[in-house]
Every structure is written in structure tokens, then in C-alpha cells.
PDB file of C-alpha atoms in Angstrom:
ATOM      1  CA  MET A   1     -30.596 -22.279 -30.451  1.00  0.00           C
ATOM      2  CA  ALA A   2     -34.207 -21.076 -30.374  1.00  0.00           C
ATOM      3  CA  LYS A   3     -35.159 -23.418 -33.242  1.00  0.00           C
ATOM      4  CA  ARG A   4     -33.673 -26.378 -31.422  1.00  0.00           C
ATOM      5  CA  TRP A   5     -35.499 -25.343 -28.258  1.00  0.00           C
ATOM      6  CA  LEU A   6     -38.805 -25.084 -30.111  1.00  0.00           C
ATOM      7  CA  ALA A   7     -38.163 -28.356 -31.950  1.00  0.00           C
ATOM      8  CA  LYS A   8     -37.905 -30.240 -28.663  1.00  0.00           C
ATOM      9  CA  GLY A   9     -41.450 -29.265 -27.809  1.00  0.00           C
ATOM     10  CA  TYR A  10     -40.980 -26.442 -25.296  1.00  0.00           C
ATOM     11  CA  GLN A  11     -43.967 -24.496 -26.564  1.00  0.00           C
ATOM     12  CA  GLY A  12     -46.644 -22.895 -24.420  1.00  0.00           C
ATOM     13  CA  GLN A  13     -47.050 -22.187 -20.719  1.00  0.00           C
ATOM     14  CA  ALA A  14     -47.670 -25.778 -19.641  1.00  0.00           C
ATOM     15  CA  HIS A  15     -44.136 -26.845 -20.474  1.00  0.00           C
ATOM     16  CA  MET A  16     -42.436 -23.827 -18.852  1.00  0.00           C
ATOM     17  CA  ALA A  17     -43.171 -25.172 -15.357  1.00  0.00           C
ATOM     18  CA  ASN A  18     -40.208 -27.525 -15.809  1.00  0.00           C
ATOM     19  CA  PHE A  19     -37.374 -25.145 -14.994  1.00  0.00           C
ATOM     20  CA  ASP A  20     -34.684 -27.831 -15.191  1.00  0.00           C
ATOM     21  CA  ASN A  21     -34.900 -27.842 -18.978  1.00  0.00           C
ATOM     22  CA  ASP A  22     -35.246 -24.065 -19.353  1.00  0.00           C
ATOM     23  CA  PRO A  23     -32.222 -22.835 -21.352  1.00  0.00           C
ATOM     24  CA  PHE A  24     -32.811 -19.250 -20.173  1.00  0.00           C
ATOM     25  CA  ARG A  25     -32.713 -19.914 -16.444  1.00  0.00           C
ATOM     26  CA  SER A  26     -30.088 -18.401 -14.209  1.00  0.00           C
ATOM     27  CA  PRO A  27     -27.147 -20.621 -13.337  1.00  0.00           C
ATOM     28  CA  GLU A  28     -27.156 -22.323  -9.972  1.00  0.00           C
ATOM     29  CA  PRO A  29     -25.130 -20.450  -7.358  1.00  0.00           C
ATOM     30  CA  GLN A  30     -21.839 -22.185  -6.716  1.00  0.00           C
ATOM     31  CA  GLN A  31     -20.267 -22.293  -3.290  1.00  0.00           C
ATOM     32  CA  SER A  32     -16.739 -20.928  -3.444  1.00  0.00           C
ATOM     33  CA  GLY A  33     -15.617 -22.909  -0.423  1.00  0.00           C
ATOM     34  CA  ASP A  34     -14.037 -19.914   1.295  1.00  0.00           C
ATOM     35  CA  ASN A  35     -17.038 -19.259   3.602  1.00  0.00           C
ATOM     36  CA  GLY A  36     -16.793 -15.516   2.970  1.00  0.00           C
ATOM     37  CA  ARG A  37     -13.137 -15.230   3.886  1.00  0.00           C
ATOM     38  CA  GLY A  38     -12.580 -13.006   0.861  1.00  0.00           C
ATOM     39  CA  LEU A  39     -15.078 -10.421   2.070  1.00  0.00           C
ATOM     40  CA  VAL A  40     -13.693 -10.547   5.594  1.00  0.00           C
ATOM     41  CA  MET A  41     -10.189 -10.044   4.194  1.00  0.00           C
ATOM     42  CA  ALA A  42     -11.513  -7.089   2.185  1.00  0.00           C
ATOM     43  CA  VAL A  43     -12.716  -5.517   5.447  1.00  0.00           C
ATOM     44  CA  ALA A  44      -9.260  -6.111   6.957  1.00  0.00           C
ATOM     45  CA  VAL A  45      -7.522  -4.511   3.965  1.00  0.00           C
ATOM     46  CA  ILE A  46      -9.852  -1.502   4.076  1.00  0.00           C
ATOM     47  CA  ASN A  47      -9.097  -1.194   7.798  1.00  0.00           C
ATOM     48  CA  TYR A  48      -5.371  -1.216   7.016  1.00  0.00           C
ATOM     49  CA  VAL A  49      -5.737   1.437   4.304  1.00  0.00           C
ATOM     50  CA  PHE A  50      -8.011   3.756   6.282  1.00  0.00           C
ATOM     51  CA  GLY A  51      -6.084   3.188   9.509  1.00  0.00           C
ATOM     52  CA  GLY A  52      -2.776   3.995   7.835  1.00  0.00           C
ATOM     53  CA  MET A  53      -4.196   7.130   6.246  1.00  0.00           C
ATOM     54  CA  CYS A  54      -5.750   8.235   9.530  1.00  0.00           C
ATOM     55  CA  LEU A  55      -2.523   7.618  11.448  1.00  0.00           C
ATOM     56  CA  ALA A  56      -0.487   9.508   8.835  1.00  0.00           C
ATOM     57  CA  CYS A  57      -2.913  12.444   8.938  1.00  0.00           C
ATOM     58  CA  GLY A  58      -2.762  12.541  12.721  1.00  0.00           C
ATOM     59  CA  VAL A  59       1.030  12.538  12.780  1.00  0.00           C
ATOM     60  CA  CYS A  60       1.224  15.200  10.046  1.00  0.00           C
ATOM     61  CA  THR A  61      -1.329  17.366  11.841  1.00  0.00           C
ATOM     62  CA  GLY A  62       0.627  17.110  15.073  1.00  0.00           C
ATOM     63  CA  VAL A  63       4.008  17.786  13.501  1.00  0.00           C
ATOM     64  CA  LEU A  64       2.994  20.503  11.051  1.00  0.00           C
ATOM     65  CA  GLY A  65       0.238  22.136  13.094  1.00  0.00           C
ATOM     66  CA  GLY A  66       2.119  21.970  16.355  1.00  0.00           C
ATOM     67  CA  GLY A  67       5.285  23.169  14.644  1.00  0.00           C
ATOM     68  CA  ALA A  68       3.488  26.100  13.047  1.00  0.00           C
ATOM     69  CA  MET A  69       1.959  27.145  16.344  1.00  0.00           C
ATOM     70  CA  SER A  70       5.283  26.899  18.168  1.00  0.00           C
ATOM     71  CA  PHE A  71       6.855  28.977  15.391  1.00  0.00           C
ATOM     72  CA  VAL A  72       4.143  31.631  15.844  1.00  0.00           C
ATOM     73  CA  LEU A  73       4.679  31.642  19.602  1.00  0.00           C
ATOM     74  CA  ALA A  74       8.446  31.944  19.137  1.00  0.00           C
ATOM     75  CA  GLU A  75       8.013  34.873  16.758  1.00  0.00           C
ATOM     76  CA  MET A  76       5.683  36.598  19.169  1.00  0.00           C
ATOM     77  CA  GLY A  77       8.204  36.200  21.948  1.00  0.00           C
ATOM     78  CA  ASN A  78       7.945  38.808  24.632  1.00  0.00           C
ATOM     79  CA  SER A  79       7.068  41.577  22.234  1.00  0.00           C
ATOM     80  CA  PRO A  80       5.188  44.357  24.000  1.00  0.00           C
ATOM     81  CA  GLN A  81       3.158  44.971  20.835  1.00  0.00           C
ATOM     82  CA  ILE A  82       1.420  41.595  21.111  1.00  0.00           C
ATOM     83  CA  ASP A  83      -1.650  41.470  23.286  1.00  0.00           C
ATOM     84  CA  PRO A  84      -1.290  38.909  26.133  1.00  0.00           C
ATOM     85  CA  GLU A  85      -4.747  37.563  25.288  1.00  0.00           C
ATOM     86  CA  ALA A  86      -3.512  36.767  21.776  1.00  0.00           C
ATOM     87  CA  LYS A  87      -0.733  34.663  23.268  1.00  0.00           C
ATOM     88  CA  VAL A  88      -3.302  32.771  25.331  1.00  0.00           C
ATOM     89  CA  GLY A  89      -5.386  32.260  22.176  1.00  0.00           C
ATOM     90  CA  ILE A  90      -2.375  30.858  20.314  1.00  0.00           C
ATOM     91  CA  GLY A  91      -1.703  28.529  23.257  1.00  0.00           C
ATOM     92  CA  ILE A  92      -5.295  27.290  23.198  1.00  0.00           C
ATOM     93  CA  ALA A  93      -5.136  26.809  19.421  1.00  0.00           C
ATOM     94  CA  SER A  94      -1.924  24.794  19.857  1.00  0.00           C
ATOM     95  CA  ALA A  95      -3.584  22.565  22.443  1.00  0.00           C
ATOM     96  CA  VAL A  96      -6.625  22.032  20.203  1.00  0.00           C
ATOM     97  CA  ILE A  97      -4.439  21.129  17.209  1.00  0.00           C
ATOM     98  CA  LEU A  98      -2.418  18.668  19.283  1.00  0.00           C
ATOM     99  CA  ALA A  99      -5.619  17.146  20.738  1.00  0.00           C
ATOM    100  CA  ILE A 100      -7.055  16.671  17.232  1.00  0.00           C
ATOM    101  CA  ALA A 101      -3.768  15.117  16.120  1.00  0.00           C
ATOM    102  CA  GLY A 102      -3.781  12.788  19.127  1.00  0.00           C
ATOM    103  CA  VAL A 103      -7.376  11.653  18.602  1.00  0.00           C
ATOM    104  CA  THR A 104      -6.818  11.152  14.862  1.00  0.00           C
ATOM    105  CA  SER A 105      -3.661   9.131  15.513  1.00  0.00           C
ATOM    106  CA  LEU A 106      -5.444   7.042  18.154  1.00  0.00           C
ATOM    107  CA  VAL A 107      -8.345   6.270  15.804  1.00  0.00           C
ATOM    108  CA  GLY A 108      -5.859   5.327  13.078  1.00  0.00           C
ATOM    109  CA  LEU A 109      -3.983   3.030  15.444  1.00  0.00           C
ATOM    110  CA  LEU A 110      -7.221   1.398  16.634  1.00  0.00           C
ATOM    111  CA  THR A 111      -8.305   0.876  13.021  1.00  0.00           C
ATOM    112  CA  LEU A 112      -4.981  -0.790  12.195  1.00  0.00           C
ATOM    113  CA  ILE A 113      -5.314  -3.045  15.253  1.00  0.00           C
ATOM    114  CA  ALA A 114      -8.906  -3.869  14.257  1.00  0.00           C
ATOM    115  CA  GLY A 115      -7.701  -4.770  10.760  1.00  0.00           C
ATOM    116  CA  PHE A 116      -5.156  -7.160  12.242  1.00  0.00           C
ATOM    117  CA  GLY A 117      -7.828  -8.747  14.440  1.00  0.00           C
ATOM    118  CA  VAL A 118     -10.207  -9.184  11.516  1.00  0.00           C
ATOM    119  CA  GLN A 119      -7.423 -10.621   9.354  1.00  0.00           C
ATOM    120  CA  LYS A 120      -6.677 -13.206  12.054  1.00  0.00           C
ATOM    121  CA  PHE A 121     -10.430 -13.892  12.499  1.00  0.00           C
ATOM    122  CA  ARG A 122     -10.429 -12.843  16.141  1.00  0.00           C
ATOM    123  CA  GLU A 123     -13.709 -11.884  17.789  1.00  0.00           C
ATOM    124  CA  TRP A 124     -12.192  -8.769  19.397  1.00  0.00           C
ATOM    125  CA  GLY A 125     -11.134  -7.532  15.957  1.00  0.00           C
ATOM    126  CA  ARG A 126     -14.649  -8.025  14.631  1.00  0.00           C
ATOM    127  CA  ILE A 127     -16.208  -6.173  17.583  1.00  0.00           C
ATOM    128  CA  LEU A 128     -13.672  -3.332  17.388  1.00  0.00           C
ATOM    129  CA  THR A 129     -14.334  -2.964  13.659  1.00  0.00           C
ATOM    130  CA  ILE A 130     -18.098  -2.905  14.261  1.00  0.00           C
ATOM    131  CA  VAL A 131     -17.682  -0.161  16.882  1.00  0.00           C
ATOM    132  CA  LEU A 132     -15.413   1.857  14.573  1.00  0.00           C
ATOM    133  CA  ALA A 133     -17.845   1.355  11.673  1.00  0.00           C
ATOM    134  CA  VAL A 134     -20.758   2.700  13.732  1.00  0.00           C
ATOM    135  CA  ILE A 135     -18.670   5.727  14.745  1.00  0.00           C
ATOM    136  CA  SER A 136     -17.660   6.186  11.108  1.00  0.00           C
ATOM    137  CA  ALA A 137     -21.305   6.076  10.019  1.00  0.00           C
ATOM    138  CA  LEU A 138     -22.268   8.731  12.568  1.00  0.00           C
ATOM    139  CA  LEU A 139     -19.363  10.959  11.536  1.00  0.00           C
ATOM    140  CA  GLY A 140     -20.255  10.341   7.894  1.00  0.00           C
ATOM    141  CA  ILE A 141     -23.791  11.565   8.504  1.00  0.00           C
ATOM    142  CA  LEU A 142     -22.404  14.692  10.176  1.00  0.00           C
ATOM    143  CA  SER A 143     -20.056  15.189   7.221  1.00  0.00           C
ATOM    144  CA  LEU A 144     -22.953  14.910   4.800  1.00  0.00           C
ATOM    145  CA  LEU A 145     -24.885  17.493   6.801  1.00  0.00           C
ATOM    146  CA  SER A 146     -21.989  19.883   6.232  1.00  0.00           C
ATOM    147  CA  LEU A 147     -22.049  18.958   2.506  1.00  0.00           C
ATOM    148  CA  SER A 148     -18.705  17.156   2.599  1.00  0.00           C
ATOM    149  CA  PRO A 149     -18.387  14.272   0.101  1.00  0.00           C
ATOM    150  CA  VAL A 150     -16.036  12.470   2.506  1.00  0.00           C
ATOM    151  CA  GLY A 151     -19.162  11.433   4.398  1.00  0.00           C
ATOM    152  CA  LEU A 152     -20.091   9.123   1.525  1.00  0.00           C
ATOM    153  CA  VAL A 153     -16.802   7.245   1.903  1.00  0.00           C
ATOM    154  CA  GLN A 154     -17.283   6.955   5.660  1.00  0.00           C
ATOM    155  CA  ILE A 155     -20.841   5.690   5.289  1.00  0.00           C
ATOM    156  CA  GLY A 156     -19.810   3.303   2.495  1.00  0.00           C
ATOM    157  CA  TYR A 157     -17.083   1.814   4.681  1.00  0.00           C
ATOM    158  CA  ALA A 158     -19.480   1.491   7.598  1.00  0.00           C
ATOM    159  CA  VAL A 159     -22.196  -0.201   5.550  1.00  0.00           C
ATOM    160  CA  PHE A 160     -19.751  -2.655   3.958  1.00  0.00           C
ATOM    161  CA  ALA A 161     -18.059  -3.533   7.257  1.00  0.00           C
ATOM    162  CA  LEU A 162     -21.369  -3.962   9.084  1.00  0.00           C
ATOM    163  CA  VAL A 163     -22.947  -6.074   6.330  1.00  0.00           C
ATOM    164  CA  VAL A 164     -19.954  -8.409   6.236  1.00  0.00           C
ATOM    165  CA  LEU A 165     -19.202  -8.629   9.955  1.00  0.00           C
ATOM    166  CA  LEU A 166     -22.823  -8.995  11.091  1.00  0.00           C
ATOM    167  CA  ASN A 167     -23.575 -11.752   8.565  1.00  0.00           C
ATOM    168  CA  PRO A 168     -24.289 -14.975  10.522  1.00  0.00           C
ATOM    169  CA  ASN A 169     -22.384 -17.051   7.957  1.00  0.00           C
ATOM    170  CA  TYR A 170     -19.200 -15.064   8.608  1.00  0.00           C
ATOM    171  CA  ILE A 171     -19.612 -14.704  12.376  1.00  0.00           C
ATOM    172  CA  ARG A 172     -18.996 -18.449  12.758  1.00  0.00           C
ATOM    173  CA  GLU A 173     -15.480 -18.014  11.341  1.00  0.00           C
ATOM    174  CA  PHE A 174     -14.352 -15.770  14.216  1.00  0.00           C
ATOM    175  CA  LYS A 175     -12.917 -17.210  17.424  1.00  0.00           C
TER     176      LYS A 175
END
């Protein structure tokens, strides 16, 4: 191919200014015609996956953690050997576990709802996903400060969702 290229007279710098005949140029970008719907659908699918996982973790935390704490309280009963302050501590721990389970389940449910809104190209779904992505980025930074690799996943999700949903070409698709 190089011999044919040289034989046509493409020698020297003066002829390289004509990029139309350059066999080594990059191909022209082709419009796919979907106006970024594939990337927006990817955000919706990621919302479904993360929302489902978050909801499942919240329910499991509530059932298993709350069940374990109620089992501990039942075993303690009215035993005179157990310090009353320990019973109060177990009660507080139960409330904290159930609060964490409730918040985790709520975030999972909101993420699933946001995924549905993004899938249907609704503006409220886009805004809810942007808010959840910003929260995820902040929590990801806190996770990284505690040397948890989960923070990378949270930040990756946030960056991807924000890049796609704040792109002016894709914003026009939402109603």
C-alpha cells in the first residue's frame, strides 16, 4: 500500500496538507442516530443494579441485625447477672442497626425509582440520579479516606452518571 501511495505522488510536506487523500487519517465519526440513548440506558441499568443491591443489603441488615439483637435481648431476659446499662446499650445498638437498615433500604428504593425515571427519560429521574450521584461521590471520597476500595466504585458510578446526565446533547432527550 505504501508503494501505491508513493507512486501517486504523495511525497513531501507540501502534499500532506490535503487530508482528504491521506490514507492514514482517522475515520470520520459516524452518528449512531440514537442521540446517546445507549449511555442513558446504561445509567438506568446501573441504577437498577446498585439500587437492587442496596435495597437487598438494607433488608438483610434489618432482618439479620435486628433479629440478632432481639435474640440477645431475649437471652438476657430479666437475669439479675446482666447489668441494666448493658440492656440499654443493646437497645441502642438495635435502634442504630434498624436505622442503618432503614436508610440503606430507602436509598436503594430511591435509586430504583431514579433508574425507572431515567429509563423513561423523565426529568425528575435525571435530577434524582444527579443528586444520588453527588451523594455517592461524597460517600466514595469518605470511603477512600478510610482506605476502602468500595469508594472507587462509588466515585466511578458518580462520574459516569454525571458525565452522561449533564451532557447538553442528552439533556434535550428528557421531558
